[in-house]
mmCIF file of C-alpha atoms and ligand atoms in Angstrom:
data_model
loop_
_atom_site.group_PDB
_atom_site.id
_atom_site.type_symbol
_atom_site.label_atom_id
_atom_site.label_comp_id
_atom_site.label_asym_id
_atom_site.label_seq_id
_atom_site.Cartn_x
_atom_site.Cartn_y
_atom_site.Cartn_z
ATOM 1 C CA MET H 1 -86.768 145.283 -69.755
ATOM 2 C CA ASP H 2 -88.222 141.691 -69.648
ATOM 3 C CA ASP H 3 -85.775 139.253 -67.526
ATOM 4 C CA GLU H 4 -86.621 136.200 -69.450
ATOM 5 C CA ARG H 5 -85.400 137.615 -72.536
ATOM 6 C CA GLY H 6 -82.310 139.129 -70.940
ATOM 7 C CA SER H 7 -81.305 135.823 -69.246
ATOM 8 C CA ALA H 8 -81.685 134.211 -72.680
ATOM 9 C CA LEU H 9 -79.144 136.413 -74.026
ATOM 10 C CA LEU H 10 -76.316 136.225 -71.471
ATOM 11 C CA THR H 11 -73.560 133.910 -71.930
ATOM 12 C CA ASP H 12 -69.982 133.313 -70.528
ATOM 13 C CA ASP H 13 -69.352 130.916 -73.109
ATOM 14 C CA ILE H 14 -66.255 132.190 -75.445
ATOM 15 C CA ALA H 15 -67.295 129.510 -78.002
ATOM 16 C CA VAL H 16 -70.637 130.275 -78.288
ATOM 17 C CA ALA H 17 -70.025 133.932 -78.731
ATOM 18 C CA VAL H 18 -67.524 133.154 -81.737
ATOM 19 C CA ARG H 19 -69.805 131.044 -83.248
ATOM 20 C CA THR H 20 -72.425 133.843 -82.979
ATOM 21 C CA LEU H 21 -69.912 136.235 -84.813
ATOM 22 C CA ARG H 22 -69.115 133.981 -87.419
ATOM 23 C CA ALA H 23 -72.993 133.532 -88.064
ATOM 24 C CA GLY H 24 -73.596 137.350 -88.376
ATOM 25 C CA GLY H 25 -75.153 137.834 -85.085
ATOM 26 C CA LEU H 26 -74.368 140.437 -82.484
ATOM 27 C CA VAL H 27 -72.152 139.854 -79.347
ATOM 28 C CA ALA H 28 -71.903 142.540 -76.349
ATOM 29 C CA ILE H 29 -68.345 142.007 -75.323
ATOM 30 C CA PRO H 30 -66.829 143.367 -72.195
ATOM 31 C CA THR H 31 -63.913 145.120 -72.574
ATOM 32 C CA GLU H 32 -61.595 147.028 -70.124
ATOM 33 C CA THR H 33 -63.218 150.724 -71.214
ATOM 34 C CA VAL H 34 -66.645 149.805 -71.580
ATOM 35 C CA TYR H 35 -69.038 146.986 -72.889
ATOM 36 C CA GLY H 36 -69.061 146.993 -76.996
ATOM 37 C CA LEU H 37 -71.753 145.879 -79.151
ATOM 38 C CA GLY H 38 -69.798 143.571 -81.449
ATOM 39 C CA ALA H 39 -70.129 142.047 -84.899
ATOM 40 C CA ASP H 40 -67.889 140.811 -87.433
ATOM 41 C CA ALA H 41 -66.225 143.649 -89.117
ATOM 42 C CA GLU H 42 -66.191 141.934 -92.278
ATOM 43 C CA ASN H 43 -69.762 141.198 -92.682
ATOM 44 C CA PRO H 44 -71.773 144.318 -93.721
ATOM 45 C CA GLY H 45 -75.337 142.964 -92.757
ATOM 46 C CA ALA H 46 -73.988 142.390 -89.483
ATOM 47 C CA ILE H 47 -72.899 145.733 -89.167
ATOM 48 C CA ALA H 48 -75.941 147.013 -90.575
ATOM 49 C CA ARG H 49 -77.688 145.662 -87.476
ATOM 50 C CA VAL H 50 -75.365 147.393 -85.168
ATOM 51 C CA TYR H 51 -75.909 150.811 -86.318
ATOM 52 C CA ALA H 52 -79.694 149.875 -86.363
ATOM 53 C CA ALA H 53 -79.567 148.357 -82.737
ATOM 54 C CA LYS H 54 -78.046 151.357 -81.510
ATOM 55 C CA GLY H 55 -79.954 154.049 -83.664
ATOM 56 C CA ARG H 56 -76.810 155.332 -84.760
ATOM 57 C CA PRO H 57 -76.056 157.080 -88.201
ATOM 58 C CA THR H 58 -74.427 154.870 -90.644
ATOM 59 C CA ASP H 59 -71.762 157.636 -91.513
ATOM 60 C CA HIS H 60 -70.132 157.494 -87.903
ATOM 61 C CA PRO H 61 -67.380 154.830 -88.152
ATOM 62 C CA LEU H 62 -66.693 152.070 -85.798
ATOM 63 C CA ILE H 63 -63.584 150.802 -83.925
ATOM 64 C CA VAL H 64 -62.508 147.428 -85.222
ATOM 65 C CA HIS H 65 -61.115 145.442 -82.011
ATOM 66 C CA LEU H 66 -58.099 143.076 -83.238
ATOM 67 C CA ALA H 67 -56.381 140.095 -80.788
ATOM 68 C CA ASP H 68 -52.839 141.693 -81.090
ATOM 69 C CA ALA H 69 -50.569 144.879 -82.467
ATOM 70 C CA ALA H 70 -49.278 142.528 -85.400
ATOM 71 C CA ALA H 71 -53.003 142.453 -86.930
ATOM 72 C CA ILE H 72 -52.757 145.893 -88.039
ATOM 73 C CA ASP H 73 -50.637 144.982 -90.789
ATOM 74 C CA ASP H 74 -53.042 142.235 -91.563
ATOM 75 C CA GLY H 75 -55.133 143.992 -94.200
ATOM 76 C CA TRP H 76 -56.624 146.446 -91.606
ATOM 77 C CA SER H 77 -54.370 149.493 -92.047
ATOM 78 C CA ARG H 78 -51.599 150.935 -93.856
ATOM 79 C CA ASP H 79 -48.945 153.698 -94.592
ATOM 80 C CA ILE H 80 -48.790 153.749 -90.588
ATOM 81 C CA PRO H 81 -46.119 156.087 -89.124
ATOM 82 C CA SER H 82 -43.400 154.559 -87.032
ATOM 83 C CA TRP H 83 -44.690 156.762 -83.991
ATOM 84 C CA ALA H 84 -48.046 154.872 -84.143
ATOM 85 C CA ARG H 85 -46.268 151.760 -84.248
ATOM 86 C CA LEU H 86 -44.728 152.493 -80.983
ATOM 87 C CA LEU H 87 -47.679 153.775 -79.668
ATOM 88 C CA ALA H 88 -49.393 150.228 -80.680
ATOM 89 C CA ALA H 89 -46.030 148.440 -79.155
ATOM 90 C CA THR H 90 -46.228 150.376 -75.809
ATOM 91 C CA CYS H 91 -50.004 151.199 -74.948
ATOM 92 C CA TRP H 92 -51.721 147.854 -76.654
ATOM 93 C CA PRO H 93 -53.701 145.635 -75.505
ATOM 94 C CA GLY H 94 -54.973 148.786 -73.388
ATOM 95 C CA PRO H 95 -57.197 151.699 -73.561
ATOM 96 C CA LEU H 96 -56.155 153.509 -76.696
ATOM 97 C CA THR H 97 -57.644 153.335 -80.464
ATOM 98 C CA LEU H 98 -55.304 154.638 -83.252
ATOM 99 C CA VAL H 99 -57.269 155.880 -86.565
ATOM 100 C CA LEU H 100 -55.173 155.164 -89.475
ATOM 101 C CA ARG H 101 -55.536 154.823 -93.025
ATOM 102 C CA ARG H 102 -57.537 151.751 -93.814
ATOM 103 C CA GLY H 103 -56.249 148.942 -95.398
ATOM 104 C CA PRO H 104 -58.736 146.628 -97.724
ATOM 105 C CA ARG H 105 -60.441 144.413 -94.790
ATOM 106 C CA ALA H 106 -62.052 147.913 -93.651
ATOM 107 C CA GLY H 107 -64.748 148.324 -95.785
ATOM 108 C CA ASP H 108 -66.960 151.578 -96.073
ATOM 109 C CA HIS H 109 -69.752 150.123 -93.825
ATOM 110 C CA VAL H 110 -67.322 150.349 -90.814
ATOM 111 C CA THR H 111 -65.285 153.369 -91.488
ATOM 112 C CA GLY H 112 -68.610 155.332 -92.468
ATOM 113 C CA GLY H 113 -67.125 155.925 -95.813
ATOM 114 C CA GLN H 114 -63.904 157.386 -94.654
ATOM 115 C CA LEU H 115 -60.825 156.444 -95.754
ATOM 116 C CA THR H 116 -59.210 155.963 -92.087
ATOM 117 C CA VAL H 117 -59.932 153.252 -89.777
ATOM 118 C CA GLY H 118 -60.158 153.047 -85.815
ATOM 119 C CA LEU H 119 -58.330 150.120 -84.476
ATOM 120 C CA ARG H 120 -57.857 149.017 -81.049
ATOM 121 C CA VAL H 121 -56.572 145.866 -78.919
ATOM 122 C CA PRO H 122 -58.710 145.840 -75.840
ATOM 123 C CA ALA H 123 -56.760 144.424 -72.429
ATOM 124 C CA HIS H 124 -60.023 142.538 -70.896
ATOM 125 C CA PRO H 125 -59.308 138.807 -70.972
ATOM 126 C CA VAL H 126 -62.871 137.877 -72.127
ATOM 127 C CA ALA H 127 -62.456 140.367 -75.013
ATOM 128 C CA HIS H 128 -59.008 138.982 -75.835
ATOM 129 C CA ALA H 129 -60.109 135.331 -75.715
ATOM 130 C CA VAL H 130 -62.967 136.096 -78.112
ATOM 131 C CA LEU H 131 -60.909 138.017 -80.629
ATOM 132 C CA VAL H 132 -57.932 135.126 -80.532
ATOM 133 C CA ALA H 133 -60.910 132.558 -80.969
ATOM 134 C CA PHE H 134 -62.386 134.664 -83.538
ATOM 135 C CA GLY H 135 -59.439 135.399 -85.812
ATOM 136 C CA GLY H 136 -60.816 138.454 -87.586
ATOM 137 C CA GLY H 137 -61.705 142.115 -86.758
ATOM 138 C CA VAL H 138 -64.620 142.665 -84.389
ATOM 139 C CA ALA H 139 -66.514 145.849 -85.147
ATOM 140 C CA ALA H 140 -68.108 147.237 -81.893
ATOM 141 C CA PRO H 141 -69.454 150.816 -80.943
ATOM 142 C CA SER H 142 -70.309 151.074 -77.094
ATOM 143 C CA ALA H 143 -73.075 148.951 -76.272
ATOM 144 C CA ASN H 144 -75.672 151.666 -75.427
ATOM 145 C CA ARG H 145 -78.382 153.429 -77.665
ATOM 146 C CA PHE H 146 -76.898 156.370 -79.651
ATOM 147 C CA GLY H 147 -76.152 159.744 -77.388
ATOM 148 C CA ARG H 148 -76.777 157.676 -74.097
ATOM 149 C CA VAL H 149 -74.588 156.676 -71.634
ATOM 150 C CA SER H 150 -71.722 153.529 -71.986
ATOM 151 C CA PRO H 151 -72.673 150.455 -70.087
ATOM 152 C CA THR H 152 -69.874 149.415 -67.865
ATOM 153 C CA ASP H 153 -71.403 146.077 -66.931
ATOM 154 C CA ALA H 154 -73.520 143.191 -68.678
ATOM 155 C CA GLN H 155 -76.572 144.445 -66.969
ATOM 156 C CA HIS H 156 -76.471 147.724 -68.231
ATOM 157 C CA VAL H 157 -76.153 146.446 -71.801
ATOM 158 C CA LEU H 158 -79.434 144.223 -71.165
ATOM 159 C CA ASP H 159 -81.077 147.644 -70.237
ATOM 160 C CA GLU H 160 -80.109 149.378 -72.835
ATOM 161 C CA LEU H 161 -80.555 146.954 -75.687
ATOM 162 C CA ALA H 162 -82.507 143.775 -74.385
ATOM 163 C CA ASP H 163 -85.434 144.880 -76.527
ATOM 164 C CA VAL H 164 -83.342 144.652 -79.744
ATOM 165 C CA LEU H 165 -81.069 142.156 -79.366
ATOM 166 C CA GLU H 166 -82.460 138.488 -80.292
ATOM 167 C CA PRO H 167 -82.096 135.605 -78.121
ATOM 168 C CA GLY H 168 -80.722 132.606 -80.150
ATOM 169 C CA ARG H 169 -79.190 135.038 -82.569
ATOM 170 C CA ASP H 170 -77.261 137.667 -80.383
ATOM 171 C CA VAL H 171 -75.577 137.077 -77.059
ATOM 172 C CA VAL H 172 -74.541 139.239 -73.976
ATOM 173 C CA LEU H 173 -71.089 138.256 -72.612
ATOM 174 C CA LEU H 174 -70.649 138.301 -68.917
ATOM 175 C CA GLY H 175 -67.118 140.002 -67.785
ATOM 176 C CA GLY H 176 -67.816 141.907 -64.643
ATOM 177 C CA GLU H 177 -67.527 145.688 -64.452
ATOM 178 C CA SER H 178 -65.441 147.360 -66.816
ATOM 179 C CA ARG H 179 -61.989 148.394 -65.128
ATOM 180 C CA VAL H 180 -61.206 151.436 -66.665
ATOM 181 C CA GLY H 181 -64.812 152.762 -67.053
ATOM 182 C CA VAL H 182 -64.871 155.557 -69.437
ATOM 183 C CA GLU H 183 -64.146 154.774 -73.463
ATOM 184 C CA SER H 184 -61.062 154.524 -74.660
ATOM 185 C CA THR H 185 -58.377 157.706 -75.657
ATOM 186 C CA ILE H 186 -58.670 158.302 -79.594
ATOM 187 C CA VAL H 187 -55.786 159.456 -81.309
ATOM 188 C CA ASP H 188 -55.539 160.220 -85.224
ATOM 189 C CA CYS H 189 -52.239 159.007 -86.926
ATOM 190 C CA THR H 190 -53.296 160.128 -90.318
ATOM 191 C CA GLY H 191 -51.215 163.498 -90.084
ATOM 192 C CA PRO H 192 -47.872 164.537 -89.345
ATOM 193 C CA ALA H 193 -48.248 164.440 -85.329
ATOM 194 C CA PRO H 194 -50.841 162.591 -83.265
ATOM 195 C CA ARG H 195 -53.727 164.420 -82.804
ATOM 196 C CA LEU H 196 -56.184 163.755 -79.583
ATOM 197 C CA LEU H 197 -59.870 162.978 -80.816
ATOM 198 C CA ARG H 198 -60.995 161.707 -77.364
ATOM 199 C CA PRO H 199 -59.383 161.612 -74.040
ATOM 200 C CA GLY H 200 -59.335 158.701 -72.096
ATOM 201 C CA GLY H 201 -57.402 156.455 -70.109
ATOM 202 C CA ILE H 202 -54.236 156.669 -71.886
ATOM 203 C CA GLY H 203 -53.149 160.728 -71.502
ATOM 204 C CA VAL H 204 -51.663 163.151 -73.777
ATOM 205 C CA GLU H 205 -48.401 163.145 -71.433
ATOM 206 C CA GLU H 206 -47.877 159.577 -72.071
ATOM 207 C CA ILE H 207 -48.514 159.719 -75.695
ATOM 208 C CA GLU H 208 -46.129 162.496 -76.077
ATOM 209 C CA ALA H 209 -43.551 160.302 -73.585
ATOM 210 C CA VAL H 210 -43.799 157.359 -76.260
ATOM 211 C CA THR H 211 -43.704 159.253 -79.647
ATOM 212 C CA GLY H 212 -41.565 161.946 -78.649
ATOM 213 C CA ILE H 213 -43.950 164.428 -80.462
ATOM 214 C CA ASP H 214 -46.246 167.104 -79.211
ATOM 215 C CA VAL H 215 -49.968 166.148 -79.479
ATOM 216 C CA VAL H 216 -52.338 168.326 -81.127
ATOM 217 C CA ALA H 217 -55.918 168.960 -80.610
ATOM 218 C CA ALA H 218 -58.484 167.867 -82.826
ATOM 219 C CA ASP H 219 -60.629 170.195 -84.940
ATOM 220 C CA ALA H 220 -64.429 169.905 -85.801
ATOM 221 C CA ALA H 221 -64.328 168.257 -89.174
ATOM 222 C CA VAL H 222 -63.712 164.785 -88.399
ATOM 223 C CA ARG H 223 -66.877 162.592 -87.686
ATOM 224 C CA ALA H 224 -66.666 160.779 -83.881
ATOM 225 C CA PRO H 225 -70.003 161.247 -82.236
ATOM 226 C CA GLY H 226 -67.909 160.932 -79.165
ATOM 227 C CA THR H 227 -67.013 164.161 -79.748
ATOM 228 C CA LEU H 228 -70.248 165.726 -80.326
ATOM 229 C CA ALA H 229 -71.295 168.063 -77.530
ATOM 230 C CA ALA H 230 -74.552 166.304 -76.772
ATOM 231 C CA HIS H 231 -73.283 162.877 -75.983
ATOM 232 C CA TYR H 232 -72.904 160.309 -72.840
ATOM 233 C CA ALA H 233 -76.081 161.683 -71.641
ATOM 234 C CA PRO H 234 -78.703 160.554 -68.919
ATOM 235 C CA SER H 235 -82.332 161.928 -68.644
ATOM 236 C CA ALA H 236 -81.360 163.870 -65.310
ATOM 237 C CA GLU H 237 -79.878 167.170 -66.134
ATOM 238 C CA VAL H 238 -76.013 167.199 -65.000
ATOM 239 C CA VAL H 239 -74.952 170.558 -63.567
ATOM 240 C CA LEU H 240 -70.931 170.987 -63.401
ATOM 241 C CA VAL H 241 -70.004 172.467 -59.892
ATOM 242 C CA ALA H 242 -66.670 173.549 -59.367
ATOM 243 C CA ARG H 243 -65.341 172.216 -55.923
ATOM 244 C CA ASP H 244 -65.095 175.591 -54.319
ATOM 245 C CA ASP H 245 -68.719 176.501 -55.636
ATOM 246 C CA ASP H 246 -71.759 176.892 -53.010
ATOM 247 C CA VAL H 247 -72.614 172.997 -53.850
ATOM 248 C CA ARG H 248 -75.245 173.491 -50.809
ATOM 249 C CA GLY H 249 -76.818 176.986 -52.793
ATOM 250 C CA ARG H 250 -76.592 175.369 -56.089
ATOM 251 C CA ALA H 251 -78.534 172.272 -54.530
ATOM 252 C CA ARG H 252 -81.331 174.492 -52.734
ATOM 253 C CA VAL H 253 -81.968 176.313 -56.252
ATOM 254 C CA ALA H 254 -82.014 173.093 -58.425
ATOM 255 C CA PRO H 255 -85.122 171.231 -59.443
ATOM 256 C CA GLY H 256 -85.275 168.302 -57.381
ATOM 257 C CA PRO H 257 -84.922 165.435 -56.531
ATOM 258 C CA VAL H 258 -81.195 166.420 -56.658
ATOM 259 C CA ALA H 259 -78.084 164.192 -56.515
ATOM 260 C CA LEU H 260 -74.544 164.809 -55.909
ATOM 261 C CA LEU H 261 -71.344 163.360 -57.841
ATOM 262 C CA ALA H 262 -68.283 164.303 -56.211
ATOM 263 C CA PRO H 263 -64.805 163.586 -54.983
ATOM 264 C CA ALA H 264 -64.469 162.089 -51.482
ATOM 265 C CA GLY H 265 -64.281 165.121 -49.140
ATOM 266 C CA VAL H 266 -67.031 166.969 -50.381
ATOM 267 C CA PRO H 267 -69.968 167.179 -48.221
ATOM 268 C CA THR H 268 -73.552 166.180 -49.247
ATOM 269 C CA PRO H 269 -76.155 168.774 -48.261
ATOM 270 C CA ASP H 270 -79.220 167.749 -46.783
ATOM 271 C CA ASP H 271 -81.883 166.320 -48.826
ATOM 272 C CA VAL H 272 -79.508 165.445 -51.753
ATOM 273 C CA ILE H 273 -78.834 162.035 -52.479
ATOM 274 C CA ARG H 274 -75.097 160.955 -52.831
ATOM 275 C CA LEU H 275 -74.437 159.138 -55.813
ATOM 276 C CA ALA H 276 -70.561 158.160 -55.400
ATOM 277 C CA SER H 277 -67.836 159.684 -53.240
ATOM 278 C CA PRO H 278 -64.469 158.599 -55.530
ATOM 279 C CA THR H 279 -61.186 159.051 -53.806
ATOM 280 C CA ASP H 280 -59.268 159.654 -57.243
ATOM 281 C CA SER H 281 -59.860 160.323 -61.024
ATOM 282 C CA ALA H 282 -59.230 156.560 -61.609
ATOM 283 C CA GLU H 283 -62.384 155.849 -59.352
ATOM 284 C CA TYR H 284 -64.102 158.413 -60.578
ATOM 285 C CA ALA H 285 -63.864 156.960 -64.114
ATOM 286 C CA ARG H 286 -64.660 153.702 -62.875
ATOM 287 C CA CYS H 287 -68.194 154.527 -61.117
ATOM 288 C CA LEU H 288 -69.233 157.573 -63.475
ATOM 289 C CA TYR H 289 -71.527 155.926 -65.826
ATOM 290 C CA ALA H 290 -73.159 153.339 -63.305
ATOM 291 C CA ALA H 291 -73.903 156.651 -61.145
ATOM 292 C CA LEU H 292 -75.356 158.289 -64.089
ATOM 293 C CA ARG H 293 -77.556 155.342 -64.587
ATOM 294 C CA GLU H 294 -78.538 155.014 -60.938
ATOM 295 C CA ALA H 295 -79.622 158.643 -61.003
ATOM 296 C CA ASP H 296 -81.989 157.959 -63.939
ATOM 297 C CA ASP H 297 -83.336 154.847 -62.134
ATOM 298 C CA ALA H 298 -83.787 156.759 -59.067
ATOM 299 C CA GLY H 299 -86.024 159.259 -60.714
ATOM 300 C CA ILE H 300 -83.338 162.240 -60.209
ATOM 301 C CA ARG H 301 -83.969 165.536 -61.926
ATOM 302 C CA THR H 302 -80.594 167.257 -61.276
ATOM 303 C CA VAL H 303 -77.547 165.616 -60.861
ATOM 304 C CA LEU H 304 -74.755 167.775 -59.463
ATOM 305 C CA ALA H 305 -71.057 166.862 -60.601
ATOM 306 C CA VAL H 306 -67.913 168.115 -59.108
ATOM 307 C CA PRO H 307 -65.144 166.649 -61.498
ATOM 308 C CA PRO H 308 -61.786 165.171 -59.958
ATOM 309 C CA SER H 309 -59.432 167.516 -58.631
ATOM 310 C CA ASP H 310 -56.310 165.261 -59.301
ATOM 311 C CA HIS H 311 -54.408 165.917 -62.796
ATOM 312 C CA ALA H 312 -54.105 161.845 -63.549
ATOM 313 C CA PRO H 313 -54.894 161.068 -67.018
ATOM 314 C CA LEU H 314 -58.390 160.038 -66.383
ATOM 315 C CA ALA H 315 -59.296 163.504 -64.797
ATOM 316 C CA ALA H 316 -59.380 164.815 -68.485
ATOM 317 C CA ALA H 317 -61.614 162.075 -69.779
ATOM 318 C CA VAL H 318 -63.941 162.523 -66.564
ATOM 319 C CA LEU H 319 -64.071 166.359 -67.281
ATOM 320 C CA ASP H 320 -64.874 165.909 -70.962
ATOM 321 C CA ARG H 321 -67.617 162.921 -70.266
ATOM 322 C CA LEU H 322 -69.387 165.262 -67.589
ATOM 323 C CA ARG H 323 -69.306 168.139 -69.928
ATOM 324 C CA ARG H 324 -71.037 166.333 -72.680
ATOM 325 C CA ALA H 325 -73.271 164.623 -70.062
ATOM 326 C CA ALA H 326 -74.296 168.224 -69.259
ATOM 327 C CA THR H 327 -74.652 169.559 -72.487
ATOM 328 C CA GLY H 328 -76.912 166.770 -73.512
ATOM 329 C CA SER H 329 -78.982 165.958 -70.612
ATOM 330 C CA ALA H 330 -82.586 166.649 -69.877
ATOM 331 C CA ARG H 331 -83.776 165.486 -73.449
HETATM 332 O O1 TXA U 401 -63.542 152.383 -75.590
HETATM 333 C C1 TXA U 401 -63.952 152.112 -76.484
HETATM 334 O O2 TXA U 401 -63.449 152.786 -77.415
HETATM 335 C C2 TXA U 401 -65.404 151.589 -76.556
HETATM 336 C C3 TXA U 401 -64.960 150.030 -76.422
HETATM 337 C C4 TXA U 401 -65.885 148.842 -76.867
HETATM 338 O O3 TXA U 401 -63.878 149.539 -77.524
HETATM 339 N N1 TXA U 401 -65.911 151.606 -78.134
HETATM 340 C C5 TXA U 401 -66.314 153.036 -78.401
HETATM 341 O O4 TXA U 401 -66.951 152.790 -79.742
HETATM 342 O O5 TXA U 401 -66.476 153.819 -77.419
HETATM 343 P P1 TXA U 401 -67.986 154.413 -79.968
HETATM 344 O O6 TXA U 401 -68.632 153.588 -81.345
HETATM 345 O O7 TXA U 401 -69.005 154.217 -79.082
HETATM 346 O O8 TXA U 401 -67.218 155.208 -80.066
HETATM 347 C C6 TXA U 401 -65.820 155.460 -81.183
HETATM 348 C C7 TXA U 401 -65.119 156.476 -81.542
HETATM 349 C C8 TXA U 401 -66.579 157.355 -81.796
HETATM 350 O O9 TXA U 401 -66.720 158.561 -81.750
HETATM 351 C C9 TXA U 401 -66.014 157.270 -83.751
HETATM 352 O O10 TXA U 401 -66.796 158.137 -84.465
HETATM 353 C C10 TXA U 401 -64.831 157.272 -83.402
HETATM 354 O O11 TXA U 401 -64.353 156.608 -82.138
HETATM 355 N N2 TXA U 401 -63.980 156.755 -84.528
HETATM 356 C C11 TXA U 401 -64.180 155.666 -85.444
HETATM 357 N N3 TXA U 401 -63.350 155.718 -86.069
HETATM 358 C C12 TXA U 401 -62.985 156.410 -86.520
HETATM 359 C C13 TXA U 401 -62.269 157.343 -87.581
HETATM 360 N N4 TXA U 401 -61.704 156.284 -88.659
HETATM 361 N N5 TXA U 401 -61.841 158.460 -87.635
HETATM 362 C C14 TXA U 401 -62.442 158.855 -86.725
HETATM 363 N N6 TXA U 401 -63.390 158.747 -85.646
HETATM 364 C C15 TXA U 401 -63.230 157.590 -85.413
HETATM 365 MG MG1 MG U 402 -70.179 155.464 -77.868
#
């Protein structure tokens, strides 16, 4: 990445971001989950540039971000079940995406031609300020190349996309490190019961407590690239290792250089680079993607990953992303 181009894209000015959205430009936006590559959800030309920048197939739908829960009735969705409204009222702003029947403002260009739309009200103050000032919906996939690791700070966005964003036309908004660190929980609300399409910061137990309905597992028919087996992948090969496995033995036979990502308390074998030692799944989620990027920057060939050992909601999300990184790595 060329540094001058990077600094020409960076801004912390909300008004500049809003002007950019109105002009059909792209705005990389910090959210509490990961950074998104945003565009005016009602501008098909701007949305086409989002797909092109990511290299993402256009039949994969985008999440539309809104300023508050009341906006879902503003032409974005219809036939909303009462339990989905409860989820919106309880979990928004926050790391939850609801898939609902689409309203007239959610065109084919954001839904990949499906009759449903993914909606989310993010909790990050910068994202919130942009959405309030903009007034409309901002469609934003994670701000990474298709299939790669999501960015959790502005520098990651530049590392991924500086070559394809145009200074003067697009911007990258500064917002610090994402607090959650993995993408939102996605719940399909178009059937009789909530269906989990992607685990994230809001856990199944919380969804069941709020709705009073048992969550059902997703089938394979829904087009959600985050649910493709090979996704969220670094260049290094990611190998999942159970906590009670022989980490040292695995490190000895793995192609080097070898790195270890494991909860605190798991010792680092000799000649292995320790990427992080999170004390719980929330900290694991926060450092996961930065650790995978660091492994690639350091030329690591094998990342041994020991999943979190607690049962908090983010443990399931971290395990899900590690499994997909393991399937999709070394390409
Ligand atoms: O935390 C997040 O969700 C981040 C931030 C930026 O909000 N966004 C994000 O977007 O992860 P993306 O595009 O990388 O992943 C969104 C996932 C995709 O797997 C997409 O297929 C799925 O949401 N999705 C969006 N609309 C959908 C729909 N109508 N039906 C089923 N899946 C949908
Ligand atoms: Mg993504």
